[in-house]
XYZ file of C-alpha atoms in Angstrom:
538
model
C -1.905 38.303 -85.908
C -5.551 38.236 -84.899
C -6.758 41.106 -82.787
C -9.005 40.909 -79.757
C -12.361 42.656 -79.797
C -13.115 43.747 -76.249
C -16.693 42.969 -75.220
C -18.315 43.796 -71.888
C -19.638 40.521 -70.535
C -22.280 40.388 -67.813
C -20.770 37.346 -66.098
C -18.086 34.690 -66.339
C -20.815 32.364 -67.633
C -21.537 34.715 -70.527
C -17.807 34.924 -71.261
C -17.481 31.126 -71.476
C -20.600 30.789 -73.650
C -19.501 33.530 -76.048
C -15.915 32.332 -76.449
C -16.934 28.672 -76.599
C -19.148 29.528 -79.550
C -16.770 31.964 -81.256
C -13.731 29.657 -81.067
C -15.468 26.358 -81.795
C -12.868 23.731 -82.720
C -9.920 25.728 -81.366
C -7.892 24.058 -78.614
C -8.337 25.808 -75.275
C -6.893 23.454 -72.629
C -4.060 20.934 -72.857
C -3.020 18.464 -70.148
C 0.590 17.287 -70.710
C 0.467 14.384 -68.233
C -2.779 13.024 -69.697
C -1.927 13.906 -73.317
C -5.392 15.404 -73.700
C -6.642 18.535 -75.463
C -10.004 20.199 -74.869
C -11.446 22.570 -77.470
C -13.357 25.723 -76.583
C -16.713 24.195 -77.544
C -15.973 20.975 -75.639
C -15.012 23.063 -72.620
C -18.270 25.007 -72.897
C -20.249 21.770 -73.133
C -18.514 20.363 -70.046
C -19.172 23.568 -68.111
C -22.874 23.626 -69.066
C -23.368 19.974 -68.114
C -21.668 20.487 -64.787
C -23.906 23.516 -64.303
C -26.928 21.314 -64.948
C -25.670 18.669 -62.512
C -25.234 21.273 -59.798
C -28.681 22.739 -60.398
C -30.135 19.230 -60.184
C -28.638 19.002 -56.698
C -30.651 22.075 -55.753
C -27.877 24.628 -56.157
C -29.103 28.113 -55.297
C -27.593 31.371 -56.447
C -24.986 32.571 -53.965
C -24.297 29.156 -52.399
C -20.660 28.631 -51.503
C -19.025 25.633 -53.169
C -15.579 24.505 -52.021
C -13.123 23.122 -54.586
C -10.660 20.595 -53.194
C -8.855 19.537 -56.356
C -5.409 19.497 -57.916
C -4.608 21.536 -61.038
C -5.980 20.042 -64.222
C -8.970 19.872 -66.547
C -11.350 18.904 -63.723
C -10.453 22.065 -61.838
C -10.738 24.302 -64.906
C -14.203 22.963 -65.753
C -15.450 22.998 -62.166
C -14.192 26.527 -61.482
C -16.315 28.123 -64.200
C -19.082 25.516 -63.969
C -19.841 26.476 -60.376
C -19.916 30.159 -61.340
C -22.203 29.408 -64.299
C -24.694 27.739 -61.952
C -24.783 30.848 -59.767
C -22.597 29.344 -57.076
C -19.655 31.033 -55.380
C -16.333 29.215 -55.739
C -14.347 28.710 -52.515
C -10.922 27.369 -53.554
C -9.227 25.239 -50.898
C -5.497 24.625 -50.800
C -5.319 20.793 -50.656
C -2.023 21.010 -48.777
C -3.709 22.540 -45.729
C -4.194 20.400 -42.655
C -7.724 19.054 -42.036
C -8.264 21.453 -39.128
C -7.337 24.393 -41.371
C -9.732 23.210 -44.074
C -12.427 22.844 -41.430
C -12.056 26.477 -40.366
C -12.403 27.718 -43.948
C -15.416 25.535 -44.736
C -17.198 26.654 -41.583
C -16.341 30.329 -42.067
C -17.558 30.259 -45.676
C -20.764 28.423 -44.796
C -19.977 25.878 -47.508
C -22.879 23.721 -48.681
C -21.066 21.594 -51.244
C -17.530 20.241 -51.601
C -16.315 19.258 -55.051
C -13.357 16.894 -54.800
C -11.950 13.674 -56.238
C -11.424 10.202 -54.829
C -7.889 10.879 -53.638
C -8.576 14.031 -51.671
C -11.952 12.741 -50.474
C -10.265 9.825 -48.702
C -7.889 12.224 -46.963
C -10.591 14.605 -45.769
C -13.520 12.201 -45.368
C -13.476 12.229 -41.544
C -13.628 16.024 -41.630
C -16.335 16.317 -44.295
C -18.467 13.675 -42.584
C -18.879 15.956 -39.586
C -19.963 19.024 -41.552
C -23.299 19.956 -43.164
C -21.947 19.565 -46.704
C -22.876 17.549 -49.782
C -20.350 15.770 -51.977
C -20.072 15.600 -55.773
C -17.222 13.303 -56.782
C -15.413 14.308 -59.982
C -12.725 11.643 -59.777
C -11.172 9.702 -62.624
C -13.575 7.025 -63.857
C -12.339 4.200 -66.043
C -9.052 6.005 -66.539
C -10.753 9.000 -68.181
C -11.192 12.439 -66.738
C -14.772 13.328 -65.925
C -14.312 16.644 -67.712
C -13.813 14.725 -70.942
C -16.674 12.332 -70.257
C -18.967 15.309 -69.844
C -17.704 16.803 -73.083
C -17.949 13.541 -75.062
C -21.577 13.004 -74.134
C -21.192 9.921 -71.937
C -22.914 11.769 -69.091
C -25.931 14.061 -69.205
C -26.981 15.960 -72.324
C -26.493 19.415 -73.778
C -30.008 20.811 -73.364
C -30.176 24.351 -72.016
C -30.678 24.618 -68.275
C -32.483 27.274 -66.334
C -30.516 29.212 -63.752
C -30.908 32.524 -61.982
C -29.703 35.485 -64.068
C -26.162 36.594 -63.270
C -24.758 40.121 -63.325
C -21.431 41.815 -62.795
C -22.270 42.614 -59.167
C -23.018 39.008 -58.231
C -20.459 37.214 -56.087
C -18.362 34.673 -58.023
C -15.329 33.847 -55.886
C -14.636 33.718 -52.154
C -10.878 33.456 -51.867
C -9.232 33.096 -48.480
C -5.944 34.866 -47.921
C -3.029 32.709 -46.845
C -3.260 34.012 -43.293
C 0.401 35.008 -42.918
C -0.665 38.019 -40.862
C -3.330 36.287 -38.774
C -6.701 34.618 -39.367
C -7.412 34.044 -43.082
C -9.890 36.532 -44.533
C -12.437 35.653 -47.212
C -11.972 38.034 -50.151
C -15.309 38.599 -51.947
C -14.806 38.926 -55.712
C -17.672 39.516 -58.129
C -18.114 38.487 -61.750
C -17.404 42.113 -62.641
C -14.145 42.102 -60.652
C -12.876 39.014 -62.493
C -13.907 40.264 -65.932
C -12.383 43.706 -65.378
C -9.132 42.102 -64.257
C -9.022 39.839 -67.309
C -9.411 42.926 -69.492
C -6.596 44.730 -67.648
C -4.201 41.771 -67.970
C -5.052 41.210 -71.629
C -4.379 44.866 -72.364
C -1.181 45.052 -70.305
C 0.372 41.959 -71.898
C -1.163 42.420 -75.373
C -2.585 38.890 -75.377
C -4.244 37.522 -78.527
C -5.861 34.245 -79.660
C -2.430 33.217 -80.961
C -0.925 33.130 -77.454
C -0.364 29.969 -75.432
C -0.012 30.280 -71.661
C 1.669 27.744 -69.383
C -0.249 27.513 -66.090
C 2.234 26.416 -63.404
C 0.729 28.202 -60.404
C -2.004 26.536 -58.337
C -5.603 27.199 -59.294
C -6.516 27.753 -55.663
C -4.494 30.993 -55.903
C -5.689 34.213 -57.564
C -2.756 34.289 -59.983
C -3.515 30.855 -61.413
C -7.272 31.437 -61.477
C -7.391 34.833 -63.145
C -4.065 35.319 -64.925
C -3.762 31.885 -66.545
C -7.374 30.666 -66.730
C -9.945 33.455 -67.048
C -7.675 35.857 -68.959
C -6.787 33.347 -71.717
C -10.520 32.655 -72.149
C -11.056 36.412 -72.415
C -8.367 36.718 -75.110
C -9.229 33.497 -76.968
C -5.858 31.923 -76.202
C -4.685 28.452 -75.246
C -3.645 27.161 -71.814
C -1.245 24.308 -71.110
C -2.120 23.029 -67.636
C 0.166 20.455 -65.994
C -0.857 19.095 -62.602
C 1.940 21.056 -60.931
C 5.197 22.864 -61.603
C 8.167 20.599 -62.320
C 11.486 22.226 -63.108
C 12.684 19.053 -64.851
C 9.729 19.145 -67.294
C 9.238 22.894 -67.613
C 11.245 23.562 -70.771
C 9.877 20.416 -72.446
C 6.366 21.822 -71.980
C 7.444 25.183 -73.374
C 9.028 23.519 -76.424
C 6.333 20.914 -77.135
C 3.389 23.297 -76.865
C 5.083 26.386 -78.302
C 4.307 28.357 -75.140
C 4.431 32.140 -75.634
C 4.206 33.251 -72.001
C 3.934 32.033 -68.436
C 3.204 33.560 -65.043
C 5.436 32.579 -62.140
C 6.659 33.718 -58.753
C 10.297 34.688 -58.078
C 10.869 31.359 -56.327
C 10.181 29.497 -59.569
C 12.477 31.752 -61.595
C 15.250 31.120 -59.057
C 14.709 27.355 -59.231
C 14.850 27.400 -63.044
C 18.169 29.230 -62.833
C 19.537 26.313 -60.805
C 18.781 23.813 -63.577
C 20.608 23.112 -66.849
C 20.166 25.535 -69.727
C 17.582 24.156 -72.186
C 18.111 23.744 -75.896
C 17.520 27.053 -77.668
C 14.590 25.519 -79.538
C 12.691 25.515 -76.243
C 12.983 29.288 -76.026
C 12.081 30.344 -79.560
C 8.335 30.730 -78.980
C 8.475 32.620 -75.654
C 7.450 36.278 -75.781
C 7.881 36.965 -72.068
C 7.991 35.540 -68.570
C 5.724 37.170 -66.006
C 6.707 37.452 -62.335
C 4.252 38.459 -59.623
C 2.875 37.617 -56.144
C 6.183 38.479 -54.418
C 9.026 40.979 -54.930
C 11.455 39.938 -57.661
C 15.102 40.567 -56.727
C 16.795 42.605 -59.449
C 19.711 40.144 -59.524
C 17.333 37.265 -60.335
C 15.630 39.297 -63.076
C 18.926 40.207 -64.728
C 20.325 36.667 -64.525
C 17.131 35.118 -65.923
C 17.037 37.510 -68.866
C 20.738 37.071 -69.580
C 20.600 33.284 -69.417
C 17.347 32.605 -71.268
C 17.109 35.718 -73.493
C 13.484 36.183 -72.428
C 12.159 39.496 -71.069
C 10.863 39.229 -67.506
C 7.785 41.368 -66.913
C 7.367 42.123 -63.228
C 3.809 42.798 -62.133
C 2.065 43.461 -58.828
C -1.289 42.386 -57.516
C -3.268 41.023 -54.592
C -6.199 38.720 -53.955
C -8.270 41.798 -53.108
C -7.680 43.240 -56.591
C -8.428 39.964 -58.417
C -4.687 39.813 -59.150
C -2.919 42.512 -61.172
C -2.695 46.189 -60.191
C 0.409 47.264 -62.100
C 2.719 45.746 -64.674
C 5.838 46.701 -66.528
C 5.125 47.175 -70.231
C 6.377 44.756 -72.846
C 9.414 45.632 -74.969
C 10.205 47.960 -76.643
C 8.509 50.158 -74.022
C 10.485 51.108 -70.920
C 10.825 48.421 -68.257
C 12.377 49.435 -64.970
C 14.151 46.664 -63.015
C 13.081 46.794 -59.385
C 9.750 48.365 -60.308
C 6.406 46.579 -60.573
C 5.424 48.896 -63.380
C 2.495 51.133 -64.242
C -1.214 50.865 -63.407
C -3.347 49.285 -66.134
C -7.028 50.063 -65.602
C -6.513 50.942 -61.927
C -5.777 54.127 -60.069
C -2.831 53.933 -57.669
C -1.756 56.420 -55.013
C 0.868 56.397 -52.273
C -0.304 57.935 -49.002
C 1.044 58.827 -45.571
C -0.424 57.729 -42.232
C -3.124 60.410 -42.554
C -4.234 59.138 -45.954
C -2.717 62.117 -47.781
C -1.011 61.607 -51.142
C 2.770 61.963 -50.900
C 5.063 63.382 -53.625
C 6.914 61.221 -56.148
C 9.869 59.436 -54.599
C 8.419 59.487 -51.071
C 7.590 56.122 -49.489
C 4.135 55.481 -48.084
C 1.303 52.949 -48.220
C 0.043 51.874 -51.643
C -3.714 52.343 -52.121
C -5.738 51.164 -55.129
C -9.078 51.914 -56.776
C -10.665 50.196 -59.786
C -13.330 47.854 -61.148
C -11.236 44.869 -60.090
C -11.154 45.759 -56.375
C -13.152 43.321 -54.255
C -16.328 44.007 -52.319
C -14.635 43.445 -48.947
C -14.055 40.574 -46.527
C -16.732 37.948 -45.932
C -18.460 38.334 -42.551
C -15.606 40.556 -41.337
C -16.783 44.135 -41.063
C -13.865 45.172 -38.868
C -11.225 44.071 -41.378
C -13.230 45.565 -44.245
C -13.489 48.940 -42.511
C -9.753 48.927 -41.772
C -8.708 48.247 -45.372
C -11.375 49.969 -47.479
C -11.645 53.715 -46.955
C -13.280 56.329 -49.150
C -13.436 54.027 -52.152
C -9.753 53.065 -51.887
C -8.239 49.726 -50.876
C -5.327 50.125 -48.455
C -2.969 47.316 -49.438
C -0.584 47.322 -46.475
C 2.279 47.407 -48.986
C 4.889 50.146 -48.754
C 6.362 51.793 -51.817
C 6.759 54.923 -53.892
C 5.924 56.222 -57.356
C 8.734 57.703 -59.412
C 8.412 60.774 -61.630
C 7.209 58.588 -64.528
C 4.484 56.910 -62.466
C 6.258 53.562 -62.051
C 5.571 51.868 -58.720
C 8.450 50.592 -56.581
C 7.616 48.374 -53.595
C 9.806 48.527 -50.507
C 8.073 46.090 -48.157
C 5.042 45.326 -46.026
C 3.978 47.455 -43.074
C 3.834 44.368 -40.854
C 7.215 43.048 -42.041
C 9.302 46.131 -41.263
C 12.236 45.420 -38.958
C 12.682 47.794 -36.017
C 16.186 47.440 -34.601
C 16.774 49.887 -31.793
C 14.457 52.465 -33.372
C 15.930 52.076 -36.868
C 13.118 50.888 -39.145
C 13.873 49.289 -42.500
C 12.502 46.756 -44.955
C 13.932 43.218 -45.031
C 13.787 43.429 -48.809
C 16.844 45.715 -48.730
C 18.825 42.789 -47.329
C 17.224 40.231 -49.661
C 18.300 42.202 -52.722
C 21.961 42.068 -51.665
C 21.819 38.379 -50.722
C 20.595 37.466 -54.204
C 23.765 38.958 -55.677
C 25.701 36.004 -54.266
C 25.889 33.393 -57.058
C 25.525 30.502 -54.587
C 22.117 31.720 -53.343
C 18.924 30.217 -54.754
C 16.457 31.704 -52.237
C 16.923 34.193 -49.416
C 14.894 36.149 -46.887
C 15.761 38.369 -43.936
C 13.530 38.711 -40.871
C 13.437 40.513 -37.568
C 13.481 38.323 -34.456
C 12.890 39.394 -30.823
C 15.948 40.753 -29.031
C 16.126 41.959 -25.384
C 18.540 44.799 -26.173
C 17.390 46.227 -29.518
C 13.793 45.024 -29.618
C 14.523 43.170 -32.845
C 17.631 41.693 -34.423
C 18.203 40.721 -38.043
C 18.508 37.092 -39.135
C 19.007 35.967 -42.741
C 17.819 32.616 -44.102
C 19.439 31.179 -47.233
C 18.711 28.198 -49.460
C 21.742 27.333 -51.592
C 21.761 26.246 -55.206
C 22.387 22.511 -55.671
C 26.027 21.582 -55.188
C 27.020 25.019 -53.861
C 28.496 25.917 -50.475
C 28.781 29.210 -48.644
C 30.200 30.233 -45.274
C 28.344 32.494 -42.873
C 31.309 34.831 -42.425
C 31.515 35.409 -46.181
C 27.823 36.349 -46.281
C 28.228 38.801 -43.401
C 31.335 40.335 -44.966
C 29.572 40.703 -48.317
C 26.561 42.436 -46.734
C 28.768 44.867 -44.808
C 30.034 46.229 -48.126
C 26.521 47.353 -49.087
C 24.481 47.884 -45.920
C 24.606 50.069 -42.839
C 25.840 48.168 -39.804
C 22.419 48.123 -38.134
C 20.950 46.311 -41.176
C 23.575 43.555 -41.286
C 22.192 40.234 -39.956
C 23.477 38.978 -36.643
C 23.086 35.438 -37.883
C 22.810 33.529 -41.163
C 20.927 30.240 -41.243
C 21.089 27.831 -44.167
C 17.906 25.815 -44.741
C 16.844 23.170 -47.258
C 13.372 24.539 -47.982
C 11.520 27.749 -47.219
C 8.001 27.921 -45.795
C 5.851 29.309 -48.589
C 2.286 30.418 -49.139
C -0.146 29.070 -51.763
C 1.539 31.004 -54.587
C 5.064 30.027 -53.544
C 5.741 33.321 -51.787
C 8.210 33.039 -48.904
C 6.406 33.463 -45.573
C 8.614 35.627 -43.379
C 6.449 35.337 -40.288
C 6.785 31.546 -40.381
C 10.551 31.982 -40.588
C 10.362 33.980 -37.365
C 8.360 31.171 -35.739
C 10.867 28.651 -37.050
C 13.743 30.625 -35.580
C 12.092 30.964 -32.173
C 11.385 27.232 -32.001
C 14.722 25.899 -33.246
C 17.411 28.540 -32.949
C 16.679 31.036 -30.198
C 19.464 30.836 -27.679
C 21.793 28.864 -29.965
C 25.381 29.964 -29.973
C 26.188 32.449 -32.693
C 28.729 31.249 -35.218
C 29.314 28.579 -37.809
C 27.464 25.897 -35.850
C 24.238 27.861 -35.603
C 24.628 29.445 -38.986
C 25.101 26.263 -40.987
C 22.600 23.937 -39.367
C 20.175 22.765 -42.084
C 16.479 22.589 -41.301
C 13.376 21.836 -43.326
C 10.622 24.334 -44.006
C 7.406 23.806 -45.920
C 7.789 22.789 -49.541
C 5.368 24.066 -52.184
C 7.065 23.532 -55.540
C 9.096 20.316 -55.462
C 11.712 19.868 -58.122
């Protein structure tokens, strides 16, 4: 097995140039739907030509460039091409409503929108009213522009002049999903992204022989850093379908000999609801990575038992360029329910006064490291509230055990307060996932005139399964204190989810208040199906 020589790069541009030269002829990107492969040197050529095109438009260092594209080769080339030109990438979730996109473009001060024909038609009325320029990277003549750039049908490969880039220069302006209020622009530098790639490569022992399957959106930090920049850093290969499809997932793993993938718990749960693949599809997999949301222990155990693949739970945030902690790979100790050990970061758990608490005591998780962002764009108040004394205050609650493993217990803003009893909804989620009929579940606190808040559980069933509300309540009573047992269970077809697929509890509360508040308690209210927002369609 080839080893990885760790080099300190000055910028993402330098990383792409170095690896594109070192791994000339080696396949870097594969698009299953288009049946296309892109080698490292072809990728480098496409990036440099896009860089030249942007500079010809008058691109200045530090300009914000919005990306409104679906996953694929165009996105992968544009993402690093903008950074190479000195621009700052502003990824836009194409599933947002036009008004939401407008707010992000205005807040970021975007000067250029990179899109394709399909999305341009959708957002044209919005873009027409903003001071932005447009560079269309749509499909031309049935061929992806990324490949046309690489094959020499556009531009040339002469060196271009651009402003020097360093590790402290801004590379990515990533807006949080806004589940706790107005989206905040997370400012990530070239140094943040490169440090994070080094941490992930070290934690997962990635080599040039590894092949990653990118199934998370590239407008999310997990897709961008974990399954794009990190494989470049380690000299690996990336298989990049346009989106996650449970019906095609194991075919991709088998056909491309995938060795690892990064997912969210929602995706693992969906895969468990589909037929078991032929064992040949599993032979190449080293591990499955789960992050971006808490992974119920029951889902972890079932996935490992069914597919014979170790699940490595990790923890990260947009503000830390993704990963903060990860469980180690076998044969090292993995602790179910834990998000693992810090790799490259320092992690503490503190009380409300900012004082470190002993092992086993719950408090707020704070992080320090080279991967921690510069702060929030044009938001000094939010920056001051979250960044104190060199530490980033995550808002996540948890504790460190005696071995230094981090266990998350919830979010400060998601705690349920029922009559003065405060507890995390995750305690309820963990029990719900033990029911074999449950595919997805989430508990929330909803307003109540007597207790302040009451507990409501939402459940999405596995295909073809049925479950009665009274059975759920009875099951929970065997494991939870009475004050934690939901007053009501609501079965829904789809959960509202954020860009990464994470269940959005606050939207569930809004959904409840709009559709269910005041409904009679019992089977009628508890079994009424409703639709939420769908992120990963089957």
